[in-house]
N, CA, C and O atoms as CSV, one atom per row, in Angstrom:
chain,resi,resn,atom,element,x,y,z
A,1,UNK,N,N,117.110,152.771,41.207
A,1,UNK,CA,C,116.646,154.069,41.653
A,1,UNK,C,C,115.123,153.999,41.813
A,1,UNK,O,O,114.496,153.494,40.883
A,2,UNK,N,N,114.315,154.543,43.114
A,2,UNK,CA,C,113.274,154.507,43.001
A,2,UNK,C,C,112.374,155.774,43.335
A,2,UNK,O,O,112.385,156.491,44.336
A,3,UNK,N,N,111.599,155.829,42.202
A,3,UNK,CA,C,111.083,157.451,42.098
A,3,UNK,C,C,109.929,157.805,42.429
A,3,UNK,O,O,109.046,157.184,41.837
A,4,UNK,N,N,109.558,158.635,43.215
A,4,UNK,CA,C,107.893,158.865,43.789
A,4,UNK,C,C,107.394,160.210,42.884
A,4,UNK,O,O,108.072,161.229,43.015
A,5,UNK,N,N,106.114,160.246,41.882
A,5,UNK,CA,C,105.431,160.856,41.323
A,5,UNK,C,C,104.718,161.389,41.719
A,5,UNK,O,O,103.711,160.692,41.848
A,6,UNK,N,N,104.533,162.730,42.177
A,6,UNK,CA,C,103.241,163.133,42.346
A,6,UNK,C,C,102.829,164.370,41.234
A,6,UNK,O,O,103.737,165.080,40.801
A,7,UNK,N,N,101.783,164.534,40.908
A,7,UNK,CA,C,101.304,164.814,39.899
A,7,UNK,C,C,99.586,164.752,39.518
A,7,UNK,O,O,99.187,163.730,38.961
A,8,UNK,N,N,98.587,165.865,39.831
A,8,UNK,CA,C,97.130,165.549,39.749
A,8,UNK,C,C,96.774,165.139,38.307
A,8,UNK,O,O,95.578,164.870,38.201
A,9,UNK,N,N,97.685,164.983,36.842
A,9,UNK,CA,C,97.250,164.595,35.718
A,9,UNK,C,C,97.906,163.400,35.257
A,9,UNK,O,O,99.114,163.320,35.030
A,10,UNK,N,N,96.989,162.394,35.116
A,10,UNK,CA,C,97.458,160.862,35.200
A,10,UNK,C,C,98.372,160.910,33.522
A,10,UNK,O,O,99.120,159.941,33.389
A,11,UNK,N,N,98.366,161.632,32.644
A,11,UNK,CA,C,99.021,162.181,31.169
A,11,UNK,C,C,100.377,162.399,31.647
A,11,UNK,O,O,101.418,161.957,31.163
A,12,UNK,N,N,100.235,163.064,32.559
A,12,UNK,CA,C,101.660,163.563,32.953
A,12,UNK,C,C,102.978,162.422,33.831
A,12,UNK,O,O,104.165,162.181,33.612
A,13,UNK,N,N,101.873,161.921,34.964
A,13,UNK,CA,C,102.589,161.011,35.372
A,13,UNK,C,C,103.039,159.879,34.933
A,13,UNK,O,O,104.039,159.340,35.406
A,14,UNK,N,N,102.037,159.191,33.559
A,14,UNK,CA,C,102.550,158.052,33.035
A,14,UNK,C,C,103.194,158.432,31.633
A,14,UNK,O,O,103.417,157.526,30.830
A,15,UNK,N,N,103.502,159.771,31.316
A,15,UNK,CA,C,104.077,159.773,30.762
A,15,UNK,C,C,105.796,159.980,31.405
A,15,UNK,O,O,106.634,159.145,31.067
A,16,UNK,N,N,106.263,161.347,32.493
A,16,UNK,CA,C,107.281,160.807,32.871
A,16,UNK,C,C,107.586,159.582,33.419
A,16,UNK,O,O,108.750,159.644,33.814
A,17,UNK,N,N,106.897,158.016,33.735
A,17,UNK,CA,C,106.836,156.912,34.470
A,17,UNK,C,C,107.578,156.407,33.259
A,17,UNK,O,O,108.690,155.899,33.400
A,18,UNK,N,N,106.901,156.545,31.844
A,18,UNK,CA,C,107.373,155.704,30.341
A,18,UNK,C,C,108.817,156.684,30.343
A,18,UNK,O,O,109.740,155.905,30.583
A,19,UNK,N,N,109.234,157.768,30.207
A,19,UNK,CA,C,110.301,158.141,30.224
A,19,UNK,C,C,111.493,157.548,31.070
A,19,UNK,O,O,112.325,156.925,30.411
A,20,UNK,N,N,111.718,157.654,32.531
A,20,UNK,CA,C,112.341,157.203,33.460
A,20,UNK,C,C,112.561,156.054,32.994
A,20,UNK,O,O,113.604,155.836,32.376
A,21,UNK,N,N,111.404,154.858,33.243
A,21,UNK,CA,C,111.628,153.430,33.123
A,21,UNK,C,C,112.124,152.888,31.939
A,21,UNK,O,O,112.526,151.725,31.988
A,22,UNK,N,N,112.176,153.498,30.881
A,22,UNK,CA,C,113.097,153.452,29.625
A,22,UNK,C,C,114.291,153.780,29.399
A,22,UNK,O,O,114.971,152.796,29.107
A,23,UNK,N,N,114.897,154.824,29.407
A,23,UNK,CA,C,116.286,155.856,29.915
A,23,UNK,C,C,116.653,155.107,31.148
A,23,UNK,O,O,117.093,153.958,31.169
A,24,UNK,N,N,116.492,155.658,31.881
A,24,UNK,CA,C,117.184,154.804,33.424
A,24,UNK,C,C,117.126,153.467,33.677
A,24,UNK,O,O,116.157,152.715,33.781
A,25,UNK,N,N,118.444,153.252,33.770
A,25,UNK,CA,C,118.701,151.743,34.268
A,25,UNK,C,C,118.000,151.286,35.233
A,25,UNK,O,O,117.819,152.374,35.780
A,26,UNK,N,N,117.454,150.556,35.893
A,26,UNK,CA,C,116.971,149.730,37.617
A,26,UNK,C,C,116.157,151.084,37.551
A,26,UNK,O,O,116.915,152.006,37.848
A,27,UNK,N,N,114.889,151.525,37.268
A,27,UNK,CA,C,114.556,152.327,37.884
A,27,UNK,C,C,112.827,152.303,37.805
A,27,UNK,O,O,112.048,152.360,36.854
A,28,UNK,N,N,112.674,152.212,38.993
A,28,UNK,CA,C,111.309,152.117,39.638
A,28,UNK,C,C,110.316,153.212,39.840
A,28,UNK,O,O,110.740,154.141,40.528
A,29,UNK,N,N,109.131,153.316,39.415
A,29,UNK,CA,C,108.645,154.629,39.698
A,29,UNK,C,C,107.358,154.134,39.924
A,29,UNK,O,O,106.717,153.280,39.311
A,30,UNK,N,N,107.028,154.953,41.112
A,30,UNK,CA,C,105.385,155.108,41.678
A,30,UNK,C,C,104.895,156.444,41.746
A,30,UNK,O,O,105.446,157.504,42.046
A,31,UNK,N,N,103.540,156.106,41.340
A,31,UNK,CA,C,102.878,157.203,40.617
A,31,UNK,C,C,101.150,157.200,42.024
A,31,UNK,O,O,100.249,156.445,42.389
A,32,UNK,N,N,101.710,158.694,42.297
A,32,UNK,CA,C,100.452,159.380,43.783
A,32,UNK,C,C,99.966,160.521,42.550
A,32,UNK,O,O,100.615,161.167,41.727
A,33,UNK,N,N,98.293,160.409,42.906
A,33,UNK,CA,C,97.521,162.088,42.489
A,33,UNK,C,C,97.718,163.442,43.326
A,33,UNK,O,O,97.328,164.548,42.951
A,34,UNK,N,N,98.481,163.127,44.684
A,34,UNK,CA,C,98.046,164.321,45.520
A,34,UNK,C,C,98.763,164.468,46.453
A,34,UNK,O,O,98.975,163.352,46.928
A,35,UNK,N,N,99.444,165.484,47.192
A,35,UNK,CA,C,100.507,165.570,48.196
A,35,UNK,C,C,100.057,164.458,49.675
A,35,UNK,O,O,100.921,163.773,50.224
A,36,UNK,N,N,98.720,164.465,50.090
A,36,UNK,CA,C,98.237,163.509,51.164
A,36,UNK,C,C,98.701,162.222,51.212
A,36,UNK,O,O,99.150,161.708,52.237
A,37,UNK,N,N,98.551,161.305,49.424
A,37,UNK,CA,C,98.687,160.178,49.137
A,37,UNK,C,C,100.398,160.143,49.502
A,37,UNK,O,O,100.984,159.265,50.136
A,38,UNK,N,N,100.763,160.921,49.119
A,38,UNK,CA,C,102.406,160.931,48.919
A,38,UNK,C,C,102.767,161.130,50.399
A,38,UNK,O,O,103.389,160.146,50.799
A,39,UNK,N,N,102.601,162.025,51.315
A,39,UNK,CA,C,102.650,161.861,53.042
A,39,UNK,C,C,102.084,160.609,53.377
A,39,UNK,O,O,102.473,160.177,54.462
A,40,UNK,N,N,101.350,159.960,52.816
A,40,UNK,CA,C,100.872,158.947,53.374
A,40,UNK,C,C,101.349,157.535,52.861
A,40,UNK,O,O,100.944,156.448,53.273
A,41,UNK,N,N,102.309,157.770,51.858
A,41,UNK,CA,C,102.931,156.692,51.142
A,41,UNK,C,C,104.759,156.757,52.114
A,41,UNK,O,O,105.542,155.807,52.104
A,42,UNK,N,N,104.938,157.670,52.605
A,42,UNK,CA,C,105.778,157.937,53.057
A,42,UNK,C,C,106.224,157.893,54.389
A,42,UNK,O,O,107.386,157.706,54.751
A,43,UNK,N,N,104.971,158.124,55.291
A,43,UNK,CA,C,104.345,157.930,56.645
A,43,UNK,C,C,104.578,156.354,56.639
A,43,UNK,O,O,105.590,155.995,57.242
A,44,UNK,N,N,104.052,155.679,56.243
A,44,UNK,CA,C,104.593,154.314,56.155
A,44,UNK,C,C,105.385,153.359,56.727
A,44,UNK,O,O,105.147,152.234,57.167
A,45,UNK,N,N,106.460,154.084,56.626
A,45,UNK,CA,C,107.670,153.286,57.179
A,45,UNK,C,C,108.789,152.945,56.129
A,45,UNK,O,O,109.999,152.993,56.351
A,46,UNK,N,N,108.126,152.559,54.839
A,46,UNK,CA,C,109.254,151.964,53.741
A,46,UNK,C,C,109.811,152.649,53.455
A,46,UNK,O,O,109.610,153.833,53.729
A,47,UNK,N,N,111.300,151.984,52.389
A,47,UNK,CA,C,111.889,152.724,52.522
A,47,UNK,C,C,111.733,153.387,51.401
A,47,UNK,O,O,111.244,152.939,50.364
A,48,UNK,N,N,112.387,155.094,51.696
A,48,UNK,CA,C,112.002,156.683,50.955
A,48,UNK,C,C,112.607,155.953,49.594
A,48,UNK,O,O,113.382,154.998,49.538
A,49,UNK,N,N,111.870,156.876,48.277
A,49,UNK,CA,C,112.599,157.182,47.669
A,49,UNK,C,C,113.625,158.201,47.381
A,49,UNK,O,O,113.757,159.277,47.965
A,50,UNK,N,N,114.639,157.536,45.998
A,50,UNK,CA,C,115.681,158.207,45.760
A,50,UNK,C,C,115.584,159.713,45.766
A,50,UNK,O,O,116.067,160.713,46.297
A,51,UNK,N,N,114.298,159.144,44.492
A,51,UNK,CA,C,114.256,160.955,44.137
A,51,UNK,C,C,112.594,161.317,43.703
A,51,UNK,O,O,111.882,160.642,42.959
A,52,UNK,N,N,112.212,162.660,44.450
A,52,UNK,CA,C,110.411,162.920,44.189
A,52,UNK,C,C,110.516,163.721,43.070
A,52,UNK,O,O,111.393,164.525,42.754
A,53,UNK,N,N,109.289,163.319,42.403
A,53,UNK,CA,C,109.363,164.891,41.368
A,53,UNK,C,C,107.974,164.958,41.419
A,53,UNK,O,O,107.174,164.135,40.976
A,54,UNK,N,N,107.635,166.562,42.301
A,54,UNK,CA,C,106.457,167.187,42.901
A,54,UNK,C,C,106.383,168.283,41.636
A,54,UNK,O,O,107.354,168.942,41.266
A,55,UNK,N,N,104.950,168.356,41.003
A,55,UNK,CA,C,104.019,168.970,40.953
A,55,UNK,C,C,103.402,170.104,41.886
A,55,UNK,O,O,102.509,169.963,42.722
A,56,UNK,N,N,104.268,171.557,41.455
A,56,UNK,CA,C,103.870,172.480,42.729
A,56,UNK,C,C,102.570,173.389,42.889
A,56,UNK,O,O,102.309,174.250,43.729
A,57,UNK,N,N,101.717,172.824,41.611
A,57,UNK,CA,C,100.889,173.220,41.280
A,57,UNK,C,C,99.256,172.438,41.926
A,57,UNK,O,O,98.156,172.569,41.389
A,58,UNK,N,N,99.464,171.900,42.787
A,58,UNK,CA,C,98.354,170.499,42.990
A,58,UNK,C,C,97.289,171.145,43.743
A,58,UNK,O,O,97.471,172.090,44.511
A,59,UNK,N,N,96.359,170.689,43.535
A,59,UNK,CA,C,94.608,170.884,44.353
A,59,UNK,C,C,95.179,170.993,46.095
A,59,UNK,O,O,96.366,170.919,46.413
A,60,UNK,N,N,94.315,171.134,46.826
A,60,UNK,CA,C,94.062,171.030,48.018
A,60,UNK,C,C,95.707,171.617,48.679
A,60,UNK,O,O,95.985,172.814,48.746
A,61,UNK,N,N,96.483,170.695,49.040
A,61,UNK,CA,C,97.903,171.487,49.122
A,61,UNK,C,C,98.884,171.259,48.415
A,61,UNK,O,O,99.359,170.152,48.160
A,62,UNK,N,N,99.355,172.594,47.951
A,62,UNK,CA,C,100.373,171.967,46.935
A,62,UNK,C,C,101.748,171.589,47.321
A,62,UNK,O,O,102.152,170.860,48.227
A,63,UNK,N,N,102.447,172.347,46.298
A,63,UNK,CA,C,104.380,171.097,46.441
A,63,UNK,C,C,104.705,172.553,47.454
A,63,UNK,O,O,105.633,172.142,48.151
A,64,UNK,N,N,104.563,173.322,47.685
A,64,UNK,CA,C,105.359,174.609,48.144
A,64,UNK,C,C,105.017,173.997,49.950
A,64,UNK,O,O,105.942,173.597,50.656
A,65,UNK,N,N,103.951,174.029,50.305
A,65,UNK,CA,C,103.308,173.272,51.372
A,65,UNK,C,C,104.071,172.087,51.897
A,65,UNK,O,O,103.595,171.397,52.798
């Protein structure tokens, strides 16, 4: 399973990153500060992850956006 983080508090993200990758079997997680990084990790081409867990609270634009 591979999981995309976004999240502006690096506490938060490496802490659900240590959660996931412990509990979940095969499971991969990348960790973005900001909805741009995450459009732009995504814009890409590779392939999506399984599953995002957005932070709807974020600087500049948030998860609702």
């Amino acid at each position: 399973m591979q999981v995309l983080l976004v999240d502006d508090h690096p506490f938060i993200r490496s802490g659900v990153k240590a959660l996931l990758t412990q509990h979940v079997g095969n499971c991969q997680a990348v960790e973005v500060s900001d909805c741009g990084s995450a459009i732009a990790m995504l814009a890409e081409g590779k392939e999506a992850p399984d599953l995002i867990l957005l932070d709807l609270m974020l600087p500049g634009i948030d998860g609702f956006e």
